[in-house]
PDB file of C-alpha atoms in Angstrom:
ATOM      1  CA  UNK A   1      89.480  73.275  86.730  1.00 74.00           C
ATOM      2  CA  UNK A   2      93.230  73.630  86.937  1.00 88.00           C
ATOM      3  CA  UNK A   3      94.762  74.775  90.224  1.00 92.00           C
ATOM      4  CA  UNK A   4      95.435  78.505  90.517  1.00 95.00           C
ATOM      5  CA  UNK A   5      98.948  79.424  91.639  1.00 95.00           C
ATOM      6  CA  UNK A   6     100.141  82.797  92.887  1.00 95.00           C
ATOM      7  CA  UNK A   7     102.128  84.463  95.664  1.00 95.00           C
ATOM      8  CA  UNK A   8     100.560  86.275  98.580  1.00 95.00           C
ATOM      9  CA  UNK A   9     101.571  87.679 101.929  1.00 93.00           C
ATOM     10  CA  UNK A  10     100.811  86.050 105.270  1.00 95.00           C
ATOM     11  CA  UNK A  11      98.988  88.630 107.387  1.00 95.00           C
ATOM     12  CA  UNK A  12      97.411  88.900 110.820  1.00 92.00           C
ATOM     13  CA  UNK A  13      94.169  90.717 111.594  1.00 91.00           C
ATOM     14  CA  UNK A  14      94.776  93.845 113.682  1.00 89.00           C
ATOM     15  CA  UNK A  15      91.930  93.249 116.118  1.00 88.00           C
ATOM     16  CA  UNK A  16      91.648  89.465 116.051  1.00 86.00           C
ATOM     17  CA  UNK A  17      94.358  86.876 116.835  1.00 87.00           C
ATOM     18  CA  UNK A  18      94.167  85.099 113.485  1.00 91.00           C
ATOM     19  CA  UNK A  19      96.553  84.758 110.550  1.00 94.00           C
ATOM     20  CA  UNK A  20      95.313  84.735 106.987  1.00 95.00           C
ATOM     21  CA  UNK A  21      96.268  84.741 103.324  1.00 95.00           C
ATOM     22  CA  UNK A  22      94.570  87.175 100.958  1.00 94.00           C
ATOM     23  CA  UNK A  23      92.925  86.119  97.738  1.00 95.00           C
ATOM     24  CA  UNK A  24      92.754  88.892  95.120  1.00 95.00           C
ATOM     25  CA  UNK A  25      89.460  89.616  93.297  1.00 96.00           C
ATOM     26  CA  UNK A  26      90.661  88.051  90.018  1.00 95.00           C
ATOM     27  CA  UNK A  27      91.410  84.765  91.826  1.00 94.00           C
ATOM     28  CA  UNK A  28      88.058  84.915  93.665  1.00 94.00           C
ATOM     29  CA  UNK A  29      86.413  85.345  90.253  1.00 93.00           C
ATOM     30  CA  UNK A  30      88.391  82.445  88.747  1.00 92.00           C
ATOM     31  CA  UNK A  31      87.188  80.264  91.659  1.00 91.00           C
ATOM     32  CA  UNK A  32      83.560  80.993  90.764  1.00 89.00           C
ATOM     33  CA  UNK A  33      83.127  84.372  92.439  1.00 87.00           C
ATOM     34  CA  UNK A  34      81.349  82.969  95.478  1.00 84.00           C
ATOM     35  CA  UNK A  35      82.504  83.391  99.027  1.00 85.00           C
ATOM     36  CA  UNK A  36      82.066  80.493 101.441  1.00 80.00           C
ATOM     37  CA  UNK A  37      83.273  78.190  98.653  1.00 86.00           C
ATOM     38  CA  UNK A  38      85.189  75.155  99.850  1.00 89.00           C
ATOM     39  CA  UNK A  39      88.725  74.912  98.526  1.00 93.00           C
ATOM     40  CA  UNK A  40      91.787  72.704  98.526  1.00 93.00           C
ATOM     41  CA  UNK A  41      94.907  74.682  99.363  1.00 95.00           C
ATOM     42  CA  UNK A  42      98.622  74.030  99.269  1.00 95.00           C
ATOM     43  CA  UNK A  43     101.129  76.454 100.794  1.00 94.00           C
ATOM     44  CA  UNK A  44     104.730  76.296  99.587  1.00 91.00           C
ATOM     45  CA  UNK A  45     103.989  73.056  97.720  1.00 89.00           C
ATOM     46  CA  UNK A  46     102.882  71.138 100.831  1.00 89.00           C
ATOM     47  CA  UNK A  47     100.168  68.521 101.077  1.00 88.00           C
ATOM     48  CA  UNK A  48      96.748  69.951 100.181  1.00 91.00           C
ATOM     49  CA  UNK A  49      94.300  70.767 102.947  1.00 90.00           C
ATOM     50  CA  UNK A  50      90.609  71.683 103.013  1.00 89.00           C
ATOM     51  CA  UNK A  51      89.684  75.304 103.660  1.00 91.00           C
ATOM     52  CA  UNK A  52      86.972  77.883 103.041  1.00 90.00           C
ATOM     53  CA  UNK A  53      86.972  81.139 101.069  1.00 93.00           C
ATOM     54  CA  UNK A  54      85.857  84.055 103.253  1.00 93.00           C
ATOM     55  CA  UNK A  55      84.997  87.631 102.188  1.00 94.00           C
ATOM     56  CA  UNK A  56      87.509  90.334 103.130  1.00 92.00           C
ATOM     57  CA  UNK A  57      85.929  93.306 101.343  1.00 91.00           C
ATOM     58  CA  UNK A  58      86.331  95.067  97.982  1.00 91.00           C
ATOM     59  CA  UNK A  59      86.053  91.721  96.177  1.00 93.00           C
ATOM     60  CA  UNK A  60      88.995  90.231  98.050  1.00 94.00           C
ATOM     61  CA  UNK A  61      88.840  86.989  99.973  1.00 95.00           C
ATOM     62  CA  UNK A  62      90.962  85.305 102.600  1.00 95.00           C
ATOM     63  CA  UNK A  63      91.863  81.906 104.021  1.00 94.00           C
ATOM     64  CA  UNK A  64      92.597  81.458 107.701  1.00 93.00           C
ATOM     65  CA  UNK A  65      95.782  79.662 108.703  1.00 92.00           C
ATOM     66  CA  UNK A  66      95.906  77.821 112.025  1.00 88.00           C
ATOM     67  CA  UNK A  67      98.736  78.276 114.514  1.00 88.00           C
ATOM     68  CA  UNK A  68      99.672  74.625 114.099  1.00 89.00           C
ATOM     69  CA  UNK A  69      99.939  74.995 110.320  1.00 90.00           C
ATOM     70  CA  UNK A  70     102.011  78.184 110.736  1.00 91.00           C
ATOM     71  CA  UNK A  71     104.373  76.322 113.046  1.00 92.00           C
ATOM     72  CA  UNK A  72     104.553  73.208 110.848  1.00 91.00           C
ATOM     73  CA  UNK A  73     105.401  75.316 107.781  1.00 92.00           C
ATOM     74  CA  UNK A  74     107.678  77.722 109.637  1.00 92.00           C
ATOM     75  CA  UNK A  75     105.694  80.745 108.430  1.00 92.00           C
ATOM     76  CA  UNK A  76     105.910  84.240 109.879  1.00 91.00           C
ATOM     77  CA  UNK A  77     103.629  87.267 109.344  1.00 90.00           C
ATOM     78  CA  UNK A  78     104.738  89.421 106.429  1.00 92.00           C
ATOM     79  CA  UNK A  79     106.283  86.473 104.608  1.00 93.00           C
ATOM     80  CA  UNK A  80     105.462  86.018 100.919  1.00 94.00           C
ATOM     81  CA  UNK A  81     104.281  82.475 100.218  1.00 95.00           C
ATOM     82  CA  UNK A  82     103.447  80.407  97.150  1.00 95.00           C
ATOM     83  CA  UNK A  83      99.781  79.415  97.255  1.00 95.00           C
ATOM     84  CA  UNK A  84      97.901  76.880  95.141  1.00 96.00           C
ATOM     85  CA  UNK A  85      94.086  76.809  95.220  1.00 96.00           C
ATOM     86  CA  UNK A  86      91.394  74.718  93.575  1.00 93.00           C
ATOM     87  CA  UNK A  87      87.717  74.137  94.185  1.00 92.00           C
ATOM     88  CA  UNK A  88      86.972  71.300  96.589  1.00 90.00           C
ATOM     89  CA  UNK A  89      84.454  68.967  94.992  1.00 86.00           C
ATOM     90  CA  UNK A  90      84.213  66.619  97.994  1.00 85.00           C
ATOM     91  CA  UNK A  91      80.774  66.147  99.532  1.00 88.00           C
ATOM     92  CA  UNK A  92      81.522  67.736 102.912  1.00 88.00           C
ATOM     93  CA  UNK A  93      84.580  69.885 102.237  1.00 83.00           C
ATOM     94  CA  UNK A  94      86.504  67.830 104.781  1.00 85.00           C
ATOM     95  CA  UNK A  95      87.421  64.120 104.944  1.00 87.00           C
ATOM     96  CA  UNK A  96      84.933  61.834 106.693  1.00 94.00           C
ATOM     97  CA  UNK A  97      86.664  59.751 109.366  1.00 96.00           C
ATOM     98  CA  UNK A  98      86.159  56.030 108.617  1.00 96.00           C
ATOM     99  CA  UNK A  99      84.852  55.452 112.160  1.00 97.00           C
ATOM    100  CA  UNK A 100      82.128  58.052 111.617  1.00 97.00           C
ATOM    101  CA  UNK A 101      81.245  56.532 108.232  1.00 96.00           C
ATOM    102  CA  UNK A 102      80.840  53.131 109.917  1.00 97.00           C
ATOM    103  CA  UNK A 103      78.577  54.567 112.640  1.00 97.00           C
ATOM    104  CA  UNK A 104      76.358  56.154 109.960  1.00 97.00           C
ATOM    105  CA  UNK A 105      76.314  52.858 108.051  1.00 97.00           C
ATOM    106  CA  UNK A 106      75.082  51.004 111.148  1.00 97.00           C
ATOM    107  CA  UNK A 107      72.625  53.686 112.304  1.00 98.00           C
ATOM    108  CA  UNK A 108      70.119  54.693 109.583  1.00 97.00           C
ATOM    109  CA  UNK A 109      68.295  57.076 111.951  1.00 97.00           C
ATOM    110  CA  UNK A 110      71.576  58.787 112.829  1.00 97.00           C
ATOM    111  CA  UNK A 111      72.498  58.989 109.158  1.00 97.00           C
ATOM    112  CA  UNK A 112      69.146  60.607 108.362  1.00 97.00           C
ATOM    113  CA  UNK A 113      69.568  63.187 111.149  1.00 97.00           C
ATOM    114  CA  UNK A 114      73.116  63.959 110.010  1.00 97.00           C
ATOM    115  CA  UNK A 115      71.835  64.528 106.456  1.00 96.00           C
ATOM    116  CA  UNK A 116      69.336  67.118 107.781  1.00 96.00           C
ATOM    117  CA  UNK A 117      72.067  69.336 109.239  1.00 96.00           C
ATOM    118  CA  UNK A 118      73.545  72.355 107.494  1.00 92.00           C
ATOM    119  CA  UNK A 119      76.808  71.720 105.649  1.00 90.00           C
ATOM    120  CA  UNK A 120      78.641  73.809 108.266  1.00 89.00           C
ATOM    121  CA  UNK A 121      77.356  71.679 111.150  1.00 94.00           C
ATOM    122  CA  UNK A 122      78.192  68.520 109.228  1.00 95.00           C
ATOM    123  CA  UNK A 123      81.759  69.789 108.691  1.00 91.00           C
ATOM    124  CA  UNK A 124      82.048  70.760 112.359  1.00 92.00           C
ATOM    125  CA  UNK A 125      81.031  67.257 113.434  1.00 96.00           C
ATOM    126  CA  UNK A 126      83.500  65.647 111.028  1.00 95.00           C
ATOM    127  CA  UNK A 127      86.252  67.995 112.193  1.00 91.00           C
ATOM    128  CA  UNK A 128      85.512  67.195 115.850  1.00 94.00           C
ATOM    129  CA  UNK A 129      85.463  63.421 115.303  1.00 96.00           C
ATOM    130  CA  UNK A 130      88.584  63.489 113.122  1.00 93.00           C
ATOM    131  CA  UNK A 131      90.430  65.868 115.437  1.00 90.00           C
ATOM    132  CA  UNK A 132      92.259  63.071 117.220  1.00 90.00           C
ATOM    133  CA  UNK A 133      94.694  60.452 115.977  1.00 92.00           C
ATOM    134  CA  UNK A 134      93.427  57.912 118.532  1.00 94.00           C
ATOM    135  CA  UNK A 135      91.090  55.424 116.813  1.00 96.00           C
ATOM    136  CA  UNK A 136      89.237  54.535 120.025  1.00 96.00           C
ATOM    137  CA  UNK A 137      88.597  58.210 120.712  1.00 96.00           C
ATOM    138  CA  UNK A 138      87.258  58.719 117.153  1.00 96.00           C
ATOM    139  CA  UNK A 139      84.884  55.782 117.675  1.00 96.00           C
ATOM    140  CA  UNK A 140      83.737  57.198 121.024  1.00 96.00           C
ATOM    141  CA  UNK A 141      83.235  60.666 119.542  1.00 96.00           C
ATOM    142  CA  UNK A 142      81.337  59.241 116.559  1.00 97.00           C
ATOM    143  CA  UNK A 143      78.951  57.324 118.788  1.00 96.00           C
ATOM    144  CA  UNK A 144      78.500  60.273 121.162  1.00 95.00           C
ATOM    145  CA  UNK A 145      77.705  62.891 118.524  1.00 96.00           C
ATOM    146  CA  UNK A 146      75.208  60.674 116.694  1.00 97.00           C
ATOM    147  CA  UNK A 147      73.510  59.649 119.957  1.00 96.00           C
ATOM    148  CA  UNK A 148      73.302  63.297 121.035  1.00 95.00           C
ATOM    149  CA  UNK A 149      72.089  64.412 117.611  1.00 96.00           C
ATOM    150  CA  UNK A 150      69.258  61.862 117.591  1.00 96.00           C
ATOM    151  CA  UNK A 151      68.129  63.074 121.033  1.00 94.00           C
ATOM    152  CA  UNK A 152      67.716  66.673 119.812  1.00 93.00           C
ATOM    153  CA  UNK A 153      64.550  68.057 118.267  1.00 92.00           C
ATOM    154  CA  UNK A 154      64.841  68.890 114.581  1.00 91.00           C
ATOM    155  CA  UNK A 155      65.856  72.520 114.200  1.00 88.00           C
ATOM    156  CA  UNK A 156      67.289  72.621 117.740  1.00 87.00           C
ATOM    157  CA  UNK A 157      70.717  71.194 116.933  1.00 91.00           C
ATOM    158  CA  UNK A 158      73.501  73.253 118.461  1.00 92.00           C
ATOM    159  CA  UNK A 159      77.099  72.123 118.263  1.00 91.00           C
ATOM    160  CA  UNK A 160      77.388  72.402 122.037  1.00 91.00           C
ATOM    161  CA  UNK A 161      74.518  69.937 122.453  1.00 92.00           C
ATOM    162  CA  UNK A 162      75.731  67.654 119.655  1.00 94.00           C
ATOM    163  CA  UNK A 163      79.223  67.470 121.157  1.00 92.00           C
ATOM    164  CA  UNK A 164      77.751  66.852 124.616  1.00 86.00           C
ATOM    165  CA  UNK A 165      79.308  69.932 126.148  1.00 77.00           C
ATOM    166  CA  UNK A 166      77.572  72.108 128.719  1.00 56.00           C
ATOM    167  CA  UNK A 167      79.660  75.133 127.748  1.00 44.00           C
ATOM    168  CA  UNK A 168      81.937  76.228 124.934  1.00 44.00           C
ATOM    169  CA  UNK A 169      85.648  75.674 124.629  1.00 47.00           C
ATOM    170  CA  UNK A 170      87.585  75.658 127.863  1.00 45.00           C
ATOM    171  CA  UNK A 171      88.625  79.138 128.884  1.00 39.00           C
ATOM    172  CA  UNK A 172      91.244  80.491 126.561  1.00 40.00           C
ATOM    173  CA  UNK A 173      92.127  77.208 124.902  1.00 43.00           C
ATOM    174  CA  UNK A 174      89.938  77.538 121.817  1.00 45.00           C
ATOM    175  CA  UNK A 175      89.479  73.762 121.957  1.00 48.00           C
ATOM    176  CA  UNK A 176      86.655  71.515 123.025  1.00 45.00           C
TER     177      UNK A 176
END
């Protein structure tokens, strides 16, 4: 499938502190017509990044845009931006950190437990492990999440328990 290119406006939800880009119904249809699809996205011709197609209503979809990405691209709400989308055919919809791949290679039981998780939990684990540029920290996170995952009963895997946190993100930070 060829990438789909069009212009759209950067918006912000009225009652939620999140920025997003709308995807019109004809583009949703061209992407297979299914929400929750994983996509590769490029804004203003930048390097592609992994994202998910979410339902907005009336056949429209949207993609969320992080504060960091807004800042990096110098985007402001109301701005019209060039968007390029294509279906993401990768296994997890996000890159697997090499440190995590190595832990799975060396731990068949951990690999089996990881394979039993929902795709969303798998992506969350990969995002958490890959969320740092420090190699030692990625190794530590990889070992911790697989150790924690193996200690949990099947069907009882929560991200809080997998990440080894007793509570959610620290107050107001939105980060683990």
